[in-house]
Coordinates of C-alpha atoms in Angstrom, one line a residue:
Chain A
M221 CA -15.9 24.6 -25.7
T222 CA -19.1 23.7 -27.6
V223 CA -18.7 20.9 -30.2
K224 CA -19.9 22.2 -33.6
N225 CA -20.1 18.8 -35.3
Q226 CA -23.6 18.6 -36.7
A227 CA -23.0 15.0 -37.5
I228 CA -23.9 14.1 -33.9
E229 CA -27.2 12.2 -33.9
Y230 CA -27.8 10.9 -30.4
L231 CA -26.3 10.6 -26.9
I232 CA -25.6 7.6 -24.8
I233 CA -25.3 8.2 -21.0
D234 CA -24.1 5.9 -18.3
W235 CA -25.2 7.7 -15.2
G236 CA -24.3 6.0 -11.9
T237 CA -24.2 6.8 -8.2
T238 CA -20.8 8.4 -8.3
N239 CA -20.0 8.9 -12.0
F240 CA -21.5 10.4 -15.2
R241 CA -20.3 9.4 -18.6
A242 CA -21.8 10.7 -21.9
F243 CA -21.0 9.6 -25.4
A244 CA -21.9 11.6 -28.5
L245 CA -22.5 9.4 -31.6
D246 CA -22.9 10.0 -35.3
N247 CA -25.4 8.3 -37.6
Q248 CA -22.9 5.5 -38.1
G249 CA -22.9 4.8 -34.4
Q250 CA -19.3 6.0 -34.0
V251 CA -18.4 7.9 -30.9
Q252 CA -17.5 11.5 -31.9
D253 CA -16.9 12.8 -28.5
K254 CA -17.3 11.9 -24.8
K255 CA -17.6 13.5 -21.5
E256 CA -16.7 12.0 -18.1
L257 CA -17.7 13.9 -14.9
G258 CA -17.8 13.3 -11.2
L259 CA -21.5 14.3 -11.4
G260 CA -22.9 11.1 -9.9
L261 CA -26.6 10.9 -9.0
L262 CA -25.8 11.6 -5.4
Q263 CA -24.0 14.8 -6.4
V264 CA -27.0 16.3 -8.3
E265 CA -28.3 19.3 -6.3
D266 CA -31.9 18.9 -5.2
A267 CA -32.1 15.7 -7.4
D268 CA -32.8 18.1 -10.3
F269 CA -31.4 15.7 -12.9
A270 CA -32.9 17.6 -15.9
N271 CA -31.3 20.8 -14.9
A272 CA -27.9 19.1 -14.2
L273 CA -28.0 17.3 -17.5
Q274 CA -28.9 20.4 -19.4
G275 CA -26.1 22.3 -17.8
V276 CA -23.6 19.7 -19.0
L277 CA -25.0 19.4 -22.5
A278 CA -25.4 23.2 -23.2
N279 CA -21.7 23.7 -22.5
W280 CA -20.7 20.8 -24.7
L281 CA -23.0 20.5 -27.7
N282 CA -24.5 23.3 -29.7
N283 CA -27.3 21.1 -31.1
Y284 CA -28.1 19.2 -27.9
Q285 CA -31.8 20.2 -27.9
S286 CA -32.5 18.0 -30.9
L287 CA -30.6 14.9 -29.7
P288 CA -32.4 11.8 -28.4
I289 CA -30.7 10.5 -25.2
F290 CA -30.4 6.9 -24.1
M291 CA -29.5 6.2 -20.5
A292 CA -28.7 3.2 -18.4
G293 CA -27.5 2.6 -14.8
M294 CA -28.6 3.8 -11.5
V295 CA -30.3 6.8 -13.2
G296 CA -33.3 4.4 -13.5
S297 CA -33.4 3.6 -9.8
A298 CA -35.2 5.0 -6.8
Q299 CA -32.2 7.1 -6.1
G300 CA -32.1 8.3 -9.7
W301 CA -34.2 10.2 -12.1
V302 CA -37.0 7.8 -12.6
N303 CA -37.5 4.5 -10.8
V304 CA -37.9 2.2 -13.8
D305 CA -39.3 -1.3 -13.1
Y306 CA -36.8 -4.1 -13.4
A307 CA -37.1 -6.6 -16.3
A308 CA -37.1 -10.1 -14.8
T309 CA -34.9 -13.0 -15.9
P310 CA -34.9 -14.8 -18.3
V311 CA -34.6 -11.7 -20.4
N312 CA -33.2 -10.8 -23.8
N313 CA -32.6 -7.5 -25.6
R314 CA -36.2 -7.2 -26.6
G315 CA -37.3 -7.7 -23.0
L316 CA -35.2 -4.7 -21.9
I317 CA -36.7 -2.6 -24.7
N318 CA -40.2 -3.6 -23.8
N319 CA -39.6 -2.3 -20.3
A320 CA -37.7 0.8 -21.2
Y321 CA -39.0 4.1 -20.0
R322 CA -39.4 7.0 -22.5
F323 CA -40.2 10.6 -21.7
E324 CA -39.8 14.0 -23.2
L325 CA -37.1 16.2 -21.7
P326 CA -37.9 19.8 -20.8
W327 CA -36.1 21.0 -23.9
G328 CA -38.1 18.8 -26.2
A329 CA -35.8 15.9 -26.9
L330 CA -36.8 12.3 -26.2
A331 CA -35.1 10.4 -23.4
T332 CA -35.1 6.6 -22.9
I333 CA -34.0 4.8 -19.8
I334 CA -33.0 1.1 -20.2
P335 CA -34.4 -0.9 -17.2
G336 CA -32.2 -2.9 -14.8
V337 CA -32.8 -6.6 -14.4
S338 CA -34.0 -8.6 -11.4
H339 CA -33.4 -12.3 -10.8
Q340 CA -35.0 -14.6 -8.3
A341 CA -32.5 -17.2 -7.1
K342 CA -33.3 -20.7 -6.1
N343 CA -33.7 -19.8 -2.4
G344 CA -36.4 -17.1 -3.3
V345 CA -34.0 -14.2 -2.7
Y346 CA -33.9 -11.5 -5.4
D347 CA -30.8 -10.0 -6.9
V348 CA -30.7 -6.9 -9.0
M349 CA -28.4 -5.1 -11.5
R350 CA -28.6 -1.7 -13.3
G351 CA -26.2 -1.1 -16.1
E352 CA -24.4 -4.4 -16.3
E353 CA -27.2 -5.9 -18.4
V354 CA -26.2 -3.5 -21.2
Q355 CA -22.6 -4.6 -20.9
L356 CA -23.7 -8.3 -21.0
F357 CA -25.7 -7.9 -24.2
G358 CA -22.9 -5.8 -25.7
L359 CA -20.4 -8.5 -24.8
A360 CA -22.6 -11.1 -26.6
K361 CA -22.6 -8.8 -29.7
L362 CA -18.8 -8.2 -29.7
T363 CA -18.0 -11.9 -29.1
Q364 CA -20.8 -13.1 -31.3
S365 CA -21.8 -15.6 -28.6
A366 CA -25.3 -16.3 -27.5
S367 CA -24.2 -18.3 -24.5
L368 CA -21.5 -17.1 -22.1
T369 CA -20.6 -16.4 -18.5
A370 CA -19.4 -12.9 -17.6
V371 CA -17.8 -11.6 -14.4
M372 CA -18.2 -7.8 -14.0
P373 CA -15.9 -6.7 -11.2
G374 CA -16.8 -3.7 -9.1
T375 CA -18.3 -2.3 -5.9
H376 CA -21.0 -4.9 -6.3
S377 CA -19.4 -7.5 -8.7
K378 CA -21.8 -9.4 -10.9
H379 CA -21.6 -12.9 -12.3
A380 CA -24.1 -13.3 -15.1
V381 CA -25.0 -16.2 -17.4
L382 CA -26.3 -15.6 -21.0
D383 CA -28.0 -18.7 -22.4
N384 CA -29.1 -18.7 -26.0
G385 CA -29.4 -14.9 -26.1
K386 CA -31.2 -14.6 -22.7
M387 CA -29.8 -13.6 -19.4
T388 CA -31.0 -16.5 -17.3
E389 CA -29.3 -15.9 -13.9
F390 CA -26.9 -13.6 -12.1
A391 CA -25.5 -13.0 -8.6
S392 CA -24.0 -10.0 -6.9
F393 CA -20.9 -10.1 -4.7
M394 CA -20.1 -7.1 -2.5
T395 CA -16.4 -7.6 -3.0
G396 CA -15.4 -4.1 -3.8
E397 CA -17.4 -2.4 -1.1
L398 CA -16.4 -4.9 1.5
F399 CA -12.7 -4.5 0.6
S400 CA -13.2 -0.7 1.0
V401 CA -14.9 -0.8 4.4
I402 CA -12.8 -3.7 5.9
S403 CA -9.5 -2.0 4.9
Q404 CA -10.6 1.4 6.1
H405 CA -12.7 0.7 9.2
T406 CA -11.6 -2.5 10.8
I407 CA -8.6 -3.6 12.9
L408 CA -7.3 -5.4 9.8
G409 CA -6.4 -2.0 8.2
R410 CA -5.5 -0.1 11.3
G411 CA -2.0 1.4 11.7
L412 CA -0.7 0.2 8.3
P413 CA 2.1 1.9 6.4
K414 CA 1.7 2.9 2.8
Q415 CA 0.6 -0.2 0.9
I416 CA 2.5 -1.5 -2.1
D417 CA 1.6 -4.0 -4.8
N418 CA 2.7 -7.5 -4.0
Q419 CA 1.4 -10.2 -6.2
D420 CA 2.6 -13.0 -3.8
A421 CA 0.5 -11.5 -1.0
F422 CA -2.5 -11.3 -3.4
L423 CA -2.1 -14.9 -4.5
R424 CA -1.7 -16.0 -0.9
G425 CA -5.1 -14.4 -0.2
V426 CA -6.6 -16.2 -3.2
T427 CA -5.3 -19.5 -2.1
E428 CA -6.4 -19.1 1.5
S429 CA -9.9 -18.1 0.5
K430 CA -10.4 -21.7 -0.6
T431 CA -10.1 -23.4 2.7
E432 CA -11.8 -21.2 5.3
K433 CA -15.0 -19.5 6.1
L434 CA -14.7 -15.9 5.0
T435 CA -15.4 -14.2 8.4
S436 CA -12.8 -16.5 9.9
A437 CA -10.3 -16.3 7.0
L438 CA -10.3 -12.5 7.2
F439 CA -8.8 -12.6 10.7
A440 CA -5.7 -14.1 9.1
A441 CA -5.0 -10.6 7.7
R442 CA -4.3 -9.8 11.3
T443 CA -2.5 -13.0 12.4
H444 CA -0.2 -13.0 9.3
R445 CA 1.0 -9.6 10.5
L446 CA 1.5 -10.8 14.1
F447 CA 3.5 -13.8 12.8
N448 CA 5.4 -11.9 10.1
N449 CA 3.9 -14.1 7.4
I450 CA 3.0 -11.0 5.3
Q451 CA 4.6 -7.6 5.4
E452 CA 2.7 -4.7 6.8
S453 CA 2.8 -3.0 3.4
D454 CA 1.1 -6.0 1.7
V455 CA -2.0 -6.3 3.8
Y456 CA -4.3 -4.7 1.3
D457 CA -3.2 -7.1 -1.5
Y458 CA -3.7 -10.1 0.8
L459 CA -7.2 -8.8 1.7
S460 CA -8.0 -8.1 -2.0
G461 CA -6.9 -11.7 -2.8
L462 CA -9.0 -13.2 -0.1
L463 CA -12.2 -11.3 -1.2
I464 CA -11.7 -11.8 -4.9
G465 CA -10.7 -15.4 -4.5
Y466 CA -13.8 -16.0 -2.3
E467 CA -16.0 -14.6 -5.0
L468 CA -14.4 -16.6 -7.8
N469 CA -14.4 -19.9 -5.9
N470 CA -18.1 -19.8 -6.3
L471 CA -17.7 -19.5 -10.0
A472 CA -15.1 -22.2 -10.2
N473 CA -17.5 -24.7 -8.7
N474 CA -20.5 -23.8 -10.9
L475 CA -18.9 -23.1 -14.3
T476 CA -21.3 -23.6 -17.2
N477 CA -19.4 -21.7 -19.9
N478 CA -15.7 -21.8 -20.6
P479 CA -13.9 -19.4 -20.8
V480 CA -15.5 -16.7 -18.7
Y481 CA -15.3 -13.0 -19.7
L482 CA -14.0 -10.4 -17.4
V483 CA -15.7 -7.2 -18.2
G484 CA -14.7 -3.8 -16.7
G485 CA -11.8 -1.5 -16.1
K486 CA -8.4 -2.7 -17.0
G487 CA -6.7 -2.5 -13.6
L488 CA -9.4 -4.3 -11.6
C489 CA -9.9 -7.0 -14.3
A490 CA -6.1 -7.7 -14.2
R491 CA -6.4 -8.6 -10.6
Y492 CA -9.4 -10.9 -11.4
Q493 CA -7.4 -12.4 -14.3
T494 CA -4.5 -13.2 -11.9
A495 CA -7.0 -14.8 -9.4
C496 CA -8.7 -16.8 -12.3
D497 CA -5.3 -18.1 -13.4
A498 CA -4.6 -19.3 -9.8
L499 CA -8.0 -21.0 -9.6
S500 CA -7.7 -22.6 -13.0
I501 CA -10.6 -20.5 -14.4
S502 CA -10.0 -19.7 -18.1
A503 CA -10.8 -16.0 -18.5
I504 CA -10.7 -13.4 -21.3
Y505 CA -10.7 -9.7 -20.7
M506 CA -13.1 -7.4 -22.5
N507 CA -13.2 -3.6 -22.1
G508 CA -16.2 -2.5 -20.1
D509 CA -16.8 0.7 -22.0
E510 CA -16.7 -1.0 -25.3
C511 CA -19.2 -3.6 -24.1
F512 CA -21.5 -0.9 -22.8
L513 CA -21.4 1.1 -26.0
A514 CA -22.0 -2.1 -28.1
G515 CA -24.9 -3.0 -25.9
M516 CA -26.5 0.4 -26.1
A517 CA -26.0 0.6 -29.9
D518 CA -27.7 -2.8 -30.3
L519 CA -30.6 -1.7 -28.0
I520 CA -31.0 1.5 -29.9
S521 CA -31.2 -0.2 -33.2
E522 CA -33.9 -2.5 -31.8
L523 CA -35.7 0.4 -30.4
S524 CA -35.9 2.1 -33.7
N525 CA -37.7 -1.0 -35.0
V526 CA -40.3 -0.8 -32.3
Chain B
M114 CA -14.6 6.5 48.0
T115 CA -11.8 4.3 49.1
V116 CA -12.8 0.8 50.2
K117 CA -11.6 0.1 53.7
N118 CA -12.1 -3.6 53.7
Q119 CA -8.7 -5.0 54.7
A120 CA -9.9 -8.5 53.8
I121 CA -9.0 -7.8 50.1
E122 CA -6.1 -10.0 49.2
Y123 CA -5.6 -9.7 45.5
L124 CA -6.9 -8.1 42.3
I125 CA -8.1 -9.6 39.0
I126 CA -8.1 -7.3 36.0
D127 CA -9.6 -7.9 32.6
W128 CA -7.9 -5.1 30.5
G129 CA -9.0 -4.9 26.9
T130 CA -8.7 -2.5 24.0
T131 CA -11.8 -0.6 25.0
N132 CA -12.7 -1.7 28.5
F133 CA -11.1 -2.0 32.0
R134 CA -12.7 -4.2 34.6
A135 CA -11.1 -4.9 38.0
F136 CA -12.3 -7.3 40.8
A137 CA -11.1 -7.1 44.4
L138 CA -11.1 -10.6 46.1
D139 CA -10.8 -11.7 49.6
N140 CA -8.8 -14.8 50.8
Q141 CA -11.8 -17.0 50.1
G142 CA -11.7 -16.0 46.4
Q143 CA -14.9 -14.0 46.9
V144 CA -15.4 -10.8 45.0
Q145 CA -15.7 -8.0 47.5
D146 CA -15.8 -5.1 45.1
K147 CA -15.5 -4.4 41.4
K148 CA -14.7 -1.4 39.1
E149 CA -15.6 -1.1 35.5
L150 CA -14.2 1.8 33.5
G151 CA -14.0 3.0 29.9
L152 CA -10.3 3.0 30.4
G153 CA -9.4 0.7 27.5
L154 CA -5.8 0.2 26.5
L155 CA -6.2 2.6 23.6
Q156 CA -7.4 5.3 26.0
V157 CA -4.4 5.2 28.2
E158 CA -2.4 8.4 27.8
D159 CA 1.2 7.9 26.4
A160 CA 0.6 4.2 27.0
D161 CA 1.6 4.8 30.6
F162 CA -0.3 1.8 32.0
A163 CA 1.4 1.8 35.4
N164 CA 0.4 5.3 36.0
A165 CA -3.2 4.8 34.8
L166 CA -3.6 1.7 36.9
Q167 CA -2.2 3.4 40.0
G168 CA -4.6 6.3 39.5
V169 CA -7.6 3.9 39.5
L170 CA -6.3 1.9 42.5
A171 CA -5.3 4.7 44.7
N172 CA -8.9 6.2 44.5
W173 CA -10.4 2.8 45.1
L174 CA -8.5 0.8 47.7
N175 CA -6.5 2.0 50.6
N176 CA -4.2 -1.0 50.7
Y177 CA -3.6 -1.3 47.0
Q178 CA 0.2 -1.1 47.3
S179 CA 0.3 -4.5 48.9
L180 CA -2.1 -6.3 46.6
P181 CA -0.8 -8.7 43.9
I182 CA -2.5 -8.2 40.6
F183 CA -3.4 -10.8 38.0
M184 CA -4.3 -9.6 34.5
A185 CA -5.5 -11.1 31.2
G186 CA -6.7 -9.9 27.9
M187 CA -5.1 -7.5 25.4
V188 CA -3.1 -6.0 28.2
G189 CA -0.6 -8.7 27.3
S190 CA -0.4 -7.8 23.6
A191 CA 1.8 -5.5 21.4
Q192 CA -0.8 -2.8 21.9
G193 CA -0.8 -3.4 25.7
W194 CA 1.5 -3.1 28.6
V195 CA 3.8 -6.1 27.9
N196 CA 3.8 -8.2 24.7
V197 CA 3.6 -11.6 26.3
D198 CA 4.4 -14.6 24.0
Y199 CA 1.4 -16.7 23.2
A200 CA 1.1 -20.2 24.6
A201 CA 0.5 -22.7 21.7
T202 CA -2.3 -25.2 21.4
P203 CA -2.7 -27.9 22.8
V204 CA -2.5 -26.1 26.1
N205 CA -3.9 -26.6 29.6
N206 CA -4.0 -24.5 32.7
R207 CA -0.4 -25.3 33.6
G208 CA 0.8 -24.3 30.1
L209 CA -0.7 -20.9 30.6
I210 CA 1.0 -20.5 33.9
N211 CA 4.4 -21.6 32.5
N212 CA 4.1 -18.8 30.0
A213 CA 2.8 -16.1 32.4
Y214 CA 4.7 -12.9 32.6
R215 CA 5.5 -11.6 36.2
F216 CA 7.0 -8.3 37.1
E217 CA 7.2 -5.9 40.0
L218 CA 4.9 -2.8 39.8
P219 CA 6.4 0.7 40.5
W220 CA 4.7 0.6 44.0
G221 CA 6.2 -2.8 44.9
A222 CA 3.4 -5.2 44.3
L223 CA 3.7 -8.2 42.0
A224 CA 1.9 -8.3 38.7
T225 CA 1.1 -11.4 36.6
I226 CA -0.1 -11.3 33.0
I227 CA -1.7 -14.5 31.7
P228 CA -0.6 -15.2 28.1
G229 CA -2.9 -15.5 25.2
V230 CA -3.0 -18.6 23.0
S231 CA -2.1 -19.3 19.4
H232 CA -3.4 -22.1 17.2
Q233 CA -2.0 -23.3 13.9
A234 CA -5.0 -24.5 11.8
K235 CA -4.8 -27.3 9.2
N236 CA -4.0 -24.8 6.4
G237 CA -1.0 -23.4 8.3
V238 CA -2.7 -20.2 9.1
Y239 CA -2.4 -19.0 12.7
D240 CA -5.2 -17.9 14.9
V241 CA -4.9 -16.0 18.3
M242 CA -6.9 -15.2 21.4
R243 CA -6.2 -13.1 24.5
G244 CA -8.6 -13.4 27.4
E245 CA -11.0 -16.0 26.1
E246 CA -8.6 -18.8 27.2
V247 CA -9.2 -17.8 30.8
Q248 CA -13.0 -18.0 30.2
L249 CA -12.6 -21.4 28.6
F250 CA -10.8 -22.9 31.6
G251 CA -13.2 -21.2 33.9
L252 CA -16.1 -22.7 32.0
A253 CA -14.5 -26.2 32.4
K254 CA -14.2 -25.6 36.1
L255 CA -17.8 -24.4 36.5
T256 CA -19.3 -27.2 34.5
Q257 CA -16.8 -29.8 35.7
S258 CA -16.2 -30.9 32.1
A259 CA -12.8 -31.6 30.7
S260 CA -14.1 -31.8 27.2
L261 CA -16.4 -29.2 25.7
T262 CA -17.0 -26.8 22.9
A263 CA -17.5 -23.1 23.6
V264 CA -18.7 -20.2 21.5
M265 CA -17.6 -16.8 22.8
P266 CA -19.5 -14.2 20.9
G267 CA -18.0 -10.7 20.4
T268 CA -16.1 -8.4 18.2
H269 CA -14.0 -11.3 17.2
S270 CA -16.1 -14.3 18.2
K271 CA -14.2 -17.5 19.2
H272 CA -15.1 -21.1 18.8
A273 CA -12.8 -23.2 21.1
V274 CA -12.6 -26.9 21.8
L275 CA -11.4 -28.3 25.1
D276 CA -10.4 -31.9 25.0
N277 CA -9.4 -33.7 28.1
G278 CA -8.4 -30.5 29.9
K279 CA -6.5 -29.1 27.0
M280 CA -7.5 -26.4 24.5
T281 CA -6.8 -28.2 21.2
E282 CA -8.2 -25.9 18.6
F283 CA -10.1 -22.6 18.1
A284 CA -11.1 -20.3 15.4
S285 CA -11.9 -16.6 15.3
F286 CA -14.9 -15.1 13.4
M287 CA -15.0 -11.3 12.8
T288 CA -18.8 -11.3 13.2
G289 CA -19.2 -8.4 15.6
E290 CA -16.7 -6.1 13.8
L291 CA -18.1 -6.9 10.4
F292 CA -21.7 -6.2 11.6
S293 CA -20.5 -2.9 12.9
V294 CA -18.7 -1.7 9.7
I295 CA -21.2 -3.2 7.3
S296 CA -24.2 -1.6 9.1
Q297 CA -22.4 1.8 9.5
H298 CA -20.4 2.2 6.3
T299 CA -21.9 0.3 3.4
I300 CA -25.0 0.8 1.2
L301 CA -26.8 -1.8 3.3
G302 CA -27.1 0.5 6.2
R303 CA -27.5 3.8 4.4
G304 CA -30.6 5.9 4.9
L305 CA -32.2 3.5 7.4
P306 CA -34.8 4.7 10.0
K307 CA -34.3 3.9 13.7
Q308 CA -33.9 0.1 13.9
I309 CA -36.2 -2.1 16.0
D310 CA -35.9 -5.6 17.3
N311 CA -37.5 -8.1 15.0
Q312 CA -36.9 -11.8 15.6
D313 CA -38.5 -12.8 12.3
A314 CA -36.0 -10.7 10.4
F315 CA -33.1 -12.1 12.5
L316 CA -34.3 -15.7 11.8
R317 CA -34.7 -15.0 8.1
G318 CA -31.0 -13.9 8.1
V319 CA -30.0 -17.0 10.0
T320 CA -31.9 -19.2 7.5
E321 CA -30.6 -17.4 4.4
S322 CA -27.0 -17.6 5.6
K323 CA -27.1 -21.3 4.9
T324 CA -27.7 -21.3 1.2
E325 CA -25.5 -18.5 -0.2
K326 CA -21.9 -17.3 -0.3
L327 CA -21.6 -14.6 2.3
T328 CA -20.5 -11.7 0.1
S329 CA -23.4 -12.5 -2.1
A330 CA -25.9 -13.2 0.6
L331 CA -25.2 -9.8 2.2
F332 CA -26.5 -8.1 -0.9
A333 CA -30.0 -9.5 0.0
A334 CA -30.1 -6.9 2.8
R335 CA -30.5 -4.4 0.0
T336 CA -32.8 -6.4 -2.3
H337 CA -35.1 -7.4 0.5
R338 CA -35.6 -3.6 1.1
L339 CA -36.2 -3.0 -2.6
F340 CA -38.8 -5.8 -2.8
N341 CA -40.4 -5.0 0.6
N342 CA -39.5 -8.5 2.0
I343 CA -38.1 -6.9 5.1
Q344 CA -39.0 -3.6 6.7
E345 CA -36.5 -0.8 6.6
S346 CA -36.5 -0.8 10.4
D347 CA -35.5 -4.5 10.5
V348 CA -32.3 -4.4 8.3
Y349 CA -29.9 -4.6 11.3
D350 CA -31.6 -7.7 12.7
Y351 CA -31.6 -9.4 9.3
L352 CA -27.8 -8.5 8.9
S353 CA -27.1 -9.7 12.4
G354 CA -28.9 -13.0 11.6
L355 CA -26.9 -13.5 8.4
L356 CA -23.6 -12.9 10.1
I357 CA -24.3 -14.9 13.2
G358 CA -25.9 -17.7 11.2
Y359 CA -22.9 -17.8 8.8
E360 CA -20.6 -18.2 11.8
L361 CA -22.6 -20.9 13.5
N362 CA -23.2 -23.0 10.3
N363 CA -19.5 -23.8 10.5
L364 CA -20.0 -25.1 14.0
A365 CA -23.1 -27.1 13.0
N366 CA -21.1 -29.0 10.5
N367 CA -18.1 -29.7 12.8
L368 CA -19.7 -30.4 16.1
T369 CA -17.6 -32.6 18.4
N370 CA -19.2 -31.8 21.7
N371 CA -22.9 -31.5 22.4
P372 CA -24.3 -29.2 23.8
V373 CA -22.1 -26.2 23.1
Y374 CA -21.7 -23.4 25.7
L375 CA -22.4 -19.8 24.8
V376 CA -20.1 -17.7 27.0
G377 CA -20.4 -13.9 27.2
G378 CA -22.8 -11.1 27.8
K379 CA -26.5 -11.9 28.2
G380 CA -27.9 -9.9 25.3
L381 CA -25.5 -11.0 22.6
C382 CA -25.6 -14.6 23.8
A383 CA -29.4 -14.5 23.6
R384 CA -29.1 -13.8 19.9
Y385 CA -26.7 -16.7 19.5
Q386 CA -29.1 -18.9 21.4
T387 CA -31.9 -18.0 19.1
A388 CA -29.7 -18.8 16.1
C389 CA -28.5 -22.1 17.6
D390 CA -32.1 -23.1 18.1
A391 CA -32.9 -22.4 14.4
L392 CA -29.8 -24.4 13.3
S393 CA -30.5 -27.3 15.7
I394 CA -27.4 -26.7 17.7
S395 CA -28.0 -27.5 21.4
A396 CA -26.6 -24.6 23.4
I397 CA -26.3 -23.6 27.1
Y398 CA -25.6 -20.0 28.2
M399 CA -22.9 -19.3 30.7
N400 CA -22.2 -15.9 32.1
G401 CA -18.9 -14.6 30.7
D402 CA -17.8 -12.7 33.8
E403 CA -18.3 -15.8 36.0
C404 CA -16.3 -17.9 33.7
F405 CA -13.5 -15.3 33.6
L406 CA -13.4 -15.1 37.4
A407 CA -13.5 -18.9 37.8
G408 CA -10.7 -19.3 35.3
M409 CA -8.5 -16.7 37.0
A410 CA -9.2 -18.1 40.4
D411 CA -8.1 -21.5 39.2
L412 CA -4.9 -20.2 37.5
I413 CA -4.0 -18.2 40.6
S414 CA -4.4 -21.3 42.9
E415 CA -2.1 -23.2 40.5
L416 CA 0.4 -20.3 40.4
S417 CA 0.7 -20.4 44.2
N418 CA 1.8 -24.0 43.8
V419 CA 4.6 -23.1 41.3

């Protein structure tokens, strides 16, 4: 069904490797409609992103050809539509805009891709993000804080520091992806029955992540089964606790802002909240979508001042 | 072809999850013949280990029915032939023998399975090994040292300490298995060309394992590609260096015996040797098979004194 609402003025799109989410906004910046599809960048046939996008929009909005589109996420990567150069830390809102990539879509509307951010850590190794930078600036807007620390859980979880309106540093942790491959492909997950939620097992993992080297601590997911210290049905929660705890220990030792914000989906952030409680990290949950939209709205208003 | 040599007096078998290796020894303890097969415990049909073993022996040795058989490794686990209780640390040769499991084979010969070892670490978490304990005691015999530290690289690498003839502690590191799943199943290994050996990339991984949290450091295998800091063909060596370096850092900080012994296959131990050099850990290579055979020979001579 095509939306007839002529009040729609622009579109915001979060286009990632496995997901596509589009928001239709009116001239007040209010979301009038949204669309979520499994049309990740990897699913786009022949990498013909313009065609895929037009297909979605034509079925959704009758005035799509006149709507400017603002995009962020992996759509601006080498695997995406255009490989947009990273903005380097320290970076503020304006720095993102200065590095944004603008181009005309085949149907005449203007597209803008917000760049990701790169950070060179003390040891000279680079880290990168695409999409979370928008959430971070949105979080700053929503909380009216120019200095804060955010944890953005996910496949590649990010810890980012905003200092006086500039993102000064961040680090990635492969927590989500490692949980996935370790539980699916190693001996630790082999031959397990259906897994159930067990907060005690999760907290045990969090606690035991503090005392051991990770590649050694992980082996306990096997020995705890052998010695009946955890149930076979609780192994995933124990592993999840180990990996999330290991990630957060780092934060606990280097905390510059208190509390930290947990930004993302509700379920995963609830796990992080539980782990933060156990590690005495004061944490506040903020909805990831709301941060993303607030960040994009802010960037768009700055763009219109360019 | 069946071996006719009547001088064969007993068999030593290292039976693991994916490999089967049997040695035929004379009354001087010399290896007269050996057999290596891809007949790991998981490959044995219907878990009928007696039948599988008889099939191998009958085709190999004409006098097999009279030969005592001494086994070690995962054959003594819940996934193996008999689940033999672990001997607990601290444990010496005699402790292993006291916990050995003996039974009569269907064809009348005597079988002995050497138990694995369990160790309760300071944090109350257990660790386990099956097979490496034999290598450790064999190493002690070959080097004539009652106190030493050994690193036994592999799928689940082991660091073990022998103190005055007793194994007092050890730890497992999932280095090999993590390398395998991370390189095969995560974004870090996706879309790579054929990998080549590059010692510089390996050493860079070793060095960078020292300064970062592992789940964060791993992400550099991606960013180094993005920033052309390592070649696409060198990613495996970088990853290998990170994981081996991370494992060995632990040892470098807790070294009680110097030098350490690297016990195992030549190729993998050469990587560990290179990493040890970079981390200023003095290391000596010892052939894993020779250590295993020396350990079994020693246990067998003790057994005959029981």
